[in-house]
Amino acid sequence: MKEFVCIVCPRGCKLRVDSDLYETAVSGNACARGREYAIAEYTNPTRSVTVNIRVRGGTRRVVSAKTERPVSLAKVLPLARLAGKLTVDAPVKAGDVISNSLLGEKIVATSSVAKAENL
Ligand code: SF4
């Protein structure tokens, strides 16, 4: 048995998942989306990883970025640690790919940093 708070909508239903070899039962959900959320959280929880990447020669020292898609929980910390070691050259535009394969995941800028003029 495992319990979750559904984050799909602001109602925040308290979900409970009971599972055995033959079936997975969800209770506490007020709608079908809650059931889908609970089963995904129970079987393969994923998260988007957001990080700040160092910028060389920019008007700001860091640019915000995130994984292109949600990743499994086991990858979150290793990805965040590795992303913290990346440096990108300015200019950076929102949507630019900063890394094509960091632990197999694409890291994409979510903001822009212009090139500094007086460096
Ligand atoms: S179960 Fe449905 S109604 Fe309840 S929080 Fe989740 S999405 Fe909202």
mmCIF file with all atom_site columns, N, CA and C and ligand atoms in Angstrom, residues 5-15 28-35 37, ligand 1:
data_model
loop_
_atom_site.group_PDB
_atom_site.id
_atom_site.type_symbol
_atom_site.label_atom_id
_atom_site.label_alt_id
_atom_site.label_comp_id
_atom_site.label_asym_id
_atom_site.label_entity_id
_atom_site.label_seq_id
_atom_site.pdbx_PDB_ins_code
_atom_site.Cartn_x
_atom_site.Cartn_y
_atom_site.Cartn_z
_atom_site.occupancy
_atom_site.B_iso_or_equiv
_atom_site.pdbx_formal_charge
_atom_site.auth_seq_id
_atom_site.auth_comp_id
_atom_site.auth_asym_id
_atom_site.auth_atom_id
_atom_site.pdbx_PDB_model_num
ATOM   1  N  N   . VAL A 1 5  ? -0.625  12.309 -2.703  1.00 0.00 ? 5  VAL A N   1
ATOM   2  C  CA  . VAL A 1 5  ? -1.562  13.414 -2.899  1.00 0.00 ? 5  VAL A CA  1
ATOM   3  C  C   . VAL A 1 5  ? -1.550  13.709 -4.393  1.00 0.00 ? 5  VAL A C   1
ATOM   4  N  N   . CYS A 1 6  ? -2.715  13.675 -5.001  1.00 0.00 ? 6  CYS A N   1
ATOM   5  C  CA  . CYS A 1 6  ? -2.806  13.915 -6.444  1.00 0.00 ? 6  CYS A CA  1
ATOM   6  C  C   . CYS A 1 6  ? -2.481  15.382 -6.732  1.00 0.00 ? 6  CYS A C   1
ATOM   7  N  N   . ILE A 1 7  ? -1.579  15.608 -7.699  1.00 0.00 ? 7  ILE A N   1
ATOM   8  C  CA  . ILE A 1 7  ? -1.200  16.982 -8.043  1.00 0.00 ? 7  ILE A CA  1
ATOM   9  C  C   . ILE A 1 7  ? -1.699  17.373 -9.435  1.00 0.00 ? 7  ILE A C   1
ATOM   10 N  N   . VAL A 1 8  ? -2.611  16.555 -9.973  1.00 0.00 ? 8  VAL A N   1
ATOM   11 C  CA  . VAL A 1 8  ? -3.097  16.841 -11.322 1.00 0.00 ? 8  VAL A CA  1
ATOM   12 C  C   . VAL A 1 8  ? -3.993  18.082 -11.338 1.00 0.00 ? 8  VAL A C   1
ATOM   13 N  N   . CYS A 1 9  ? -4.764  18.308 -10.279 1.00 0.00 ? 9  CYS A N   1
ATOM   14 C  CA  . CYS A 1 9  ? -5.580  19.520 -10.202 1.00 0.00 ? 9  CYS A CA  1
ATOM   15 C  C   . CYS A 1 9  ? -5.550  20.038 -8.757  1.00 0.00 ? 9  CYS A C   1
ATOM   16 N  N   . PRO A 1 10 ? -6.037  21.249 -8.519  1.00 0.00 ? 10 PRO A N   1
ATOM   17 C  CA  . PRO A 1 10 ? -5.903  21.859 -7.181  1.00 0.00 ? 10 PRO A CA  1
ATOM   18 C  C   . PRO A 1 10 ? -6.695  21.152 -6.077  1.00 0.00 ? 10 PRO A C   1
ATOM   19 N  N   . ARG A 1 11 ? -7.599  20.278 -6.412  1.00 0.00 ? 11 ARG A N   1
ATOM   20 C  CA  . ARG A 1 11 ? -8.399  19.605 -5.386  1.00 0.00 ? 11 ARG A CA  1
ATOM   21 C  C   . ARG A 1 11 ? -7.536  18.765 -4.435  1.00 0.00 ? 11 ARG A C   1
ATOM   22 N  N   . GLY A 1 12 ? -6.463  18.184 -4.945  1.00 0.00 ? 12 GLY A N   1
ATOM   23 C  CA  . GLY A 1 12 ? -5.503  17.477 -4.099  1.00 0.00 ? 12 GLY A CA  1
ATOM   24 C  C   . GLY A 1 12 ? -6.050  16.244 -3.405  1.00 0.00 ? 12 GLY A C   1
ATOM   25 N  N   . CYS A 1 13 ? -6.718  15.386 -4.128  1.00 0.00 ? 13 CYS A N   1
ATOM   26 C  CA  . CYS A 1 13 ? -7.277  14.164 -3.525  1.00 0.00 ? 13 CYS A CA  1
ATOM   27 C  C   . CYS A 1 13 ? -6.151  13.304 -2.926  1.00 0.00 ? 13 CYS A C   1
ATOM   28 N  N   . LYS A 1 14 ? -6.474  12.659 -1.815  1.00 0.00 ? 14 LYS A N   1
ATOM   29 C  CA  . LYS A 1 14 ? -5.517  11.754 -1.179  1.00 0.00 ? 14 LYS A CA  1
ATOM   30 C  C   . LYS A 1 14 ? -5.739  10.364 -1.776  1.00 0.00 ? 14 LYS A C   1
ATOM   31 N  N   . LEU A 1 15 ? -4.743  9.892  -2.508  1.00 0.00 ? 15 LEU A N   1
ATOM   32 C  CA  . LEU A 1 15 ? -4.877  8.635  -3.252  1.00 0.00 ? 15 LEU A CA  1
ATOM   33 C  C   . LEU A 1 15 ? -4.183  7.510  -2.498  1.00 0.00 ? 15 LEU A C   1
ATOM   34 N  N   . GLY A 1 28 ? -9.678  6.785  -3.440  1.00 0.00 ? 28 GLY A N   1
ATOM   35 C  CA  . GLY A 1 28 ? -9.533  8.174  -3.020  1.00 0.00 ? 28 GLY A CA  1
ATOM   36 C  C   . GLY A 1 28 ? -9.567  9.163  -4.164  1.00 0.00 ? 28 GLY A C   1
ATOM   37 N  N   . ASN A 1 29 ? -9.509  8.668  -5.395  1.00 0.00 ? 29 ASN A N   1
ATOM   38 C  CA  . ASN A 1 29 ? -9.518  9.568  -6.551  1.00 0.00 ? 29 ASN A CA  1
ATOM   39 C  C   . ASN A 1 29 ? -10.940 9.967  -6.895  1.00 0.00 ? 29 ASN A C   1
ATOM   40 N  N   . ALA A 1 30 ? -11.118 11.253 -7.208  1.00 0.00 ? 30 ALA A N   1
ATOM   41 C  CA  . ALA A 1 30 ? -12.437 11.732 -7.600  1.00 0.00 ? 30 ALA A CA  1
ATOM   42 C  C   . ALA A 1 30 ? -12.650 11.657 -9.105  1.00 0.00 ? 30 ALA A C   1
ATOM   43 N  N   . CYS A 1 31 ? -11.592 11.335 -9.851  1.00 0.00 ? 31 CYS A N   1
ATOM   44 C  CA  . CYS A 1 31 ? -11.754 11.229 -11.305 1.00 0.00 ? 31 CYS A CA  1
ATOM   45 C  C   . CYS A 1 31 ? -10.709 10.265 -11.866 1.00 0.00 ? 31 CYS A C   1
ATOM   46 N  N   . ALA A 1 32 ? -10.850 9.954  -13.151 1.00 0.00 ? 32 ALA A N   1
ATOM   47 C  CA  . ALA A 1 32 ? -9.973  8.973  -13.794 1.00 0.00 ? 32 ALA A CA  1
ATOM   48 C  C   . ALA A 1 32 ? -8.533  9.472  -13.894 1.00 0.00 ? 32 ALA A C   1
ATOM   49 N  N   . ARG A 1 33 ? -8.354  10.796 -13.981 1.00 0.00 ? 33 ARG A N   1
ATOM   50 C  CA  . ARG A 1 33 ? -6.983  11.318 -14.081 1.00 0.00 ? 33 ARG A CA  1
ATOM   51 C  C   . ARG A 1 33 ? -6.185  10.987 -12.825 1.00 0.00 ? 33 ARG A C   1
ATOM   52 N  N   . GLY A 1 34 ? -6.857  10.985 -11.698 1.00 0.00 ? 34 GLY A N   1
ATOM   53 C  CA  . GLY A 1 34 ? -6.188  10.642 -10.447 1.00 0.00 ? 34 GLY A CA  1
ATOM   54 C  C   . GLY A 1 34 ? -5.720  9.198  -10.440 1.00 0.00 ? 34 GLY A C   1
ATOM   55 N  N   . ARG A 1 35 ? -6.516  8.323  -11.004 1.00 0.00 ? 35 ARG A N   1
ATOM   56 C  CA  . ARG A 1 35 ? -6.129  6.905  -11.092 1.00 0.00 ? 35 ARG A CA  1
ATOM   57 C  C   . ARG A 1 35 ? -4.880  6.754  -11.959 1.00 0.00 ? 35 ARG A C   1
ATOM   58 N  N   . TYR A 1 37 ? -2.629  9.033  -12.576 1.00 0.00 ? 37 TYR A N   1
ATOM   59 C  CA  . TYR A 1 37 ? -1.504  9.635  -11.864 1.00 0.00 ? 37 TYR A CA  1
ATOM   60 C  C   . TYR A 1 37 ? -0.973  8.674  -10.796 1.00 0.00 ? 37 TYR A C   1
HETATM 61 S  S1  . SF4 B 2 .  ? -8.155  12.706 -8.503  1.00 0.00 ? 1  SF4 B S1  1
HETATM 62 FE FE1 . SF4 B 2 .  ? -9.054  14.039 -10.060 1.00 0.00 ? 1  SF4 B FE1 1
HETATM 63 S  S2  . SF4 B 2 .  ? -10.210 15.566 -8.863  1.00 0.00 ? 1  SF4 B S2  1
HETATM 64 FE FE2 . SF4 B 2 .  ? -8.785  14.562 -7.432  1.00 0.00 ? 1  SF4 B FE2 1
HETATM 65 S  S3  . SF4 B 2 .  ? -6.945  15.897 -7.429  1.00 0.00 ? 1  SF4 B S3  1
HETATM 66 FE FE3 . SF4 B 2 .  ? -6.609  14.278 -8.955  1.00 0.00 ? 1  SF4 B FE3 1
HETATM 67 S  S4  . SF4 B 2 .  ? -7.285  15.183 -10.884 1.00 0.00 ? 1  SF4 B S4  1
HETATM 68 FE FE4 . SF4 B 2 .  ? -8.143  16.420 -9.234  1.00 0.00 ? 1  SF4 B FE4 1
#
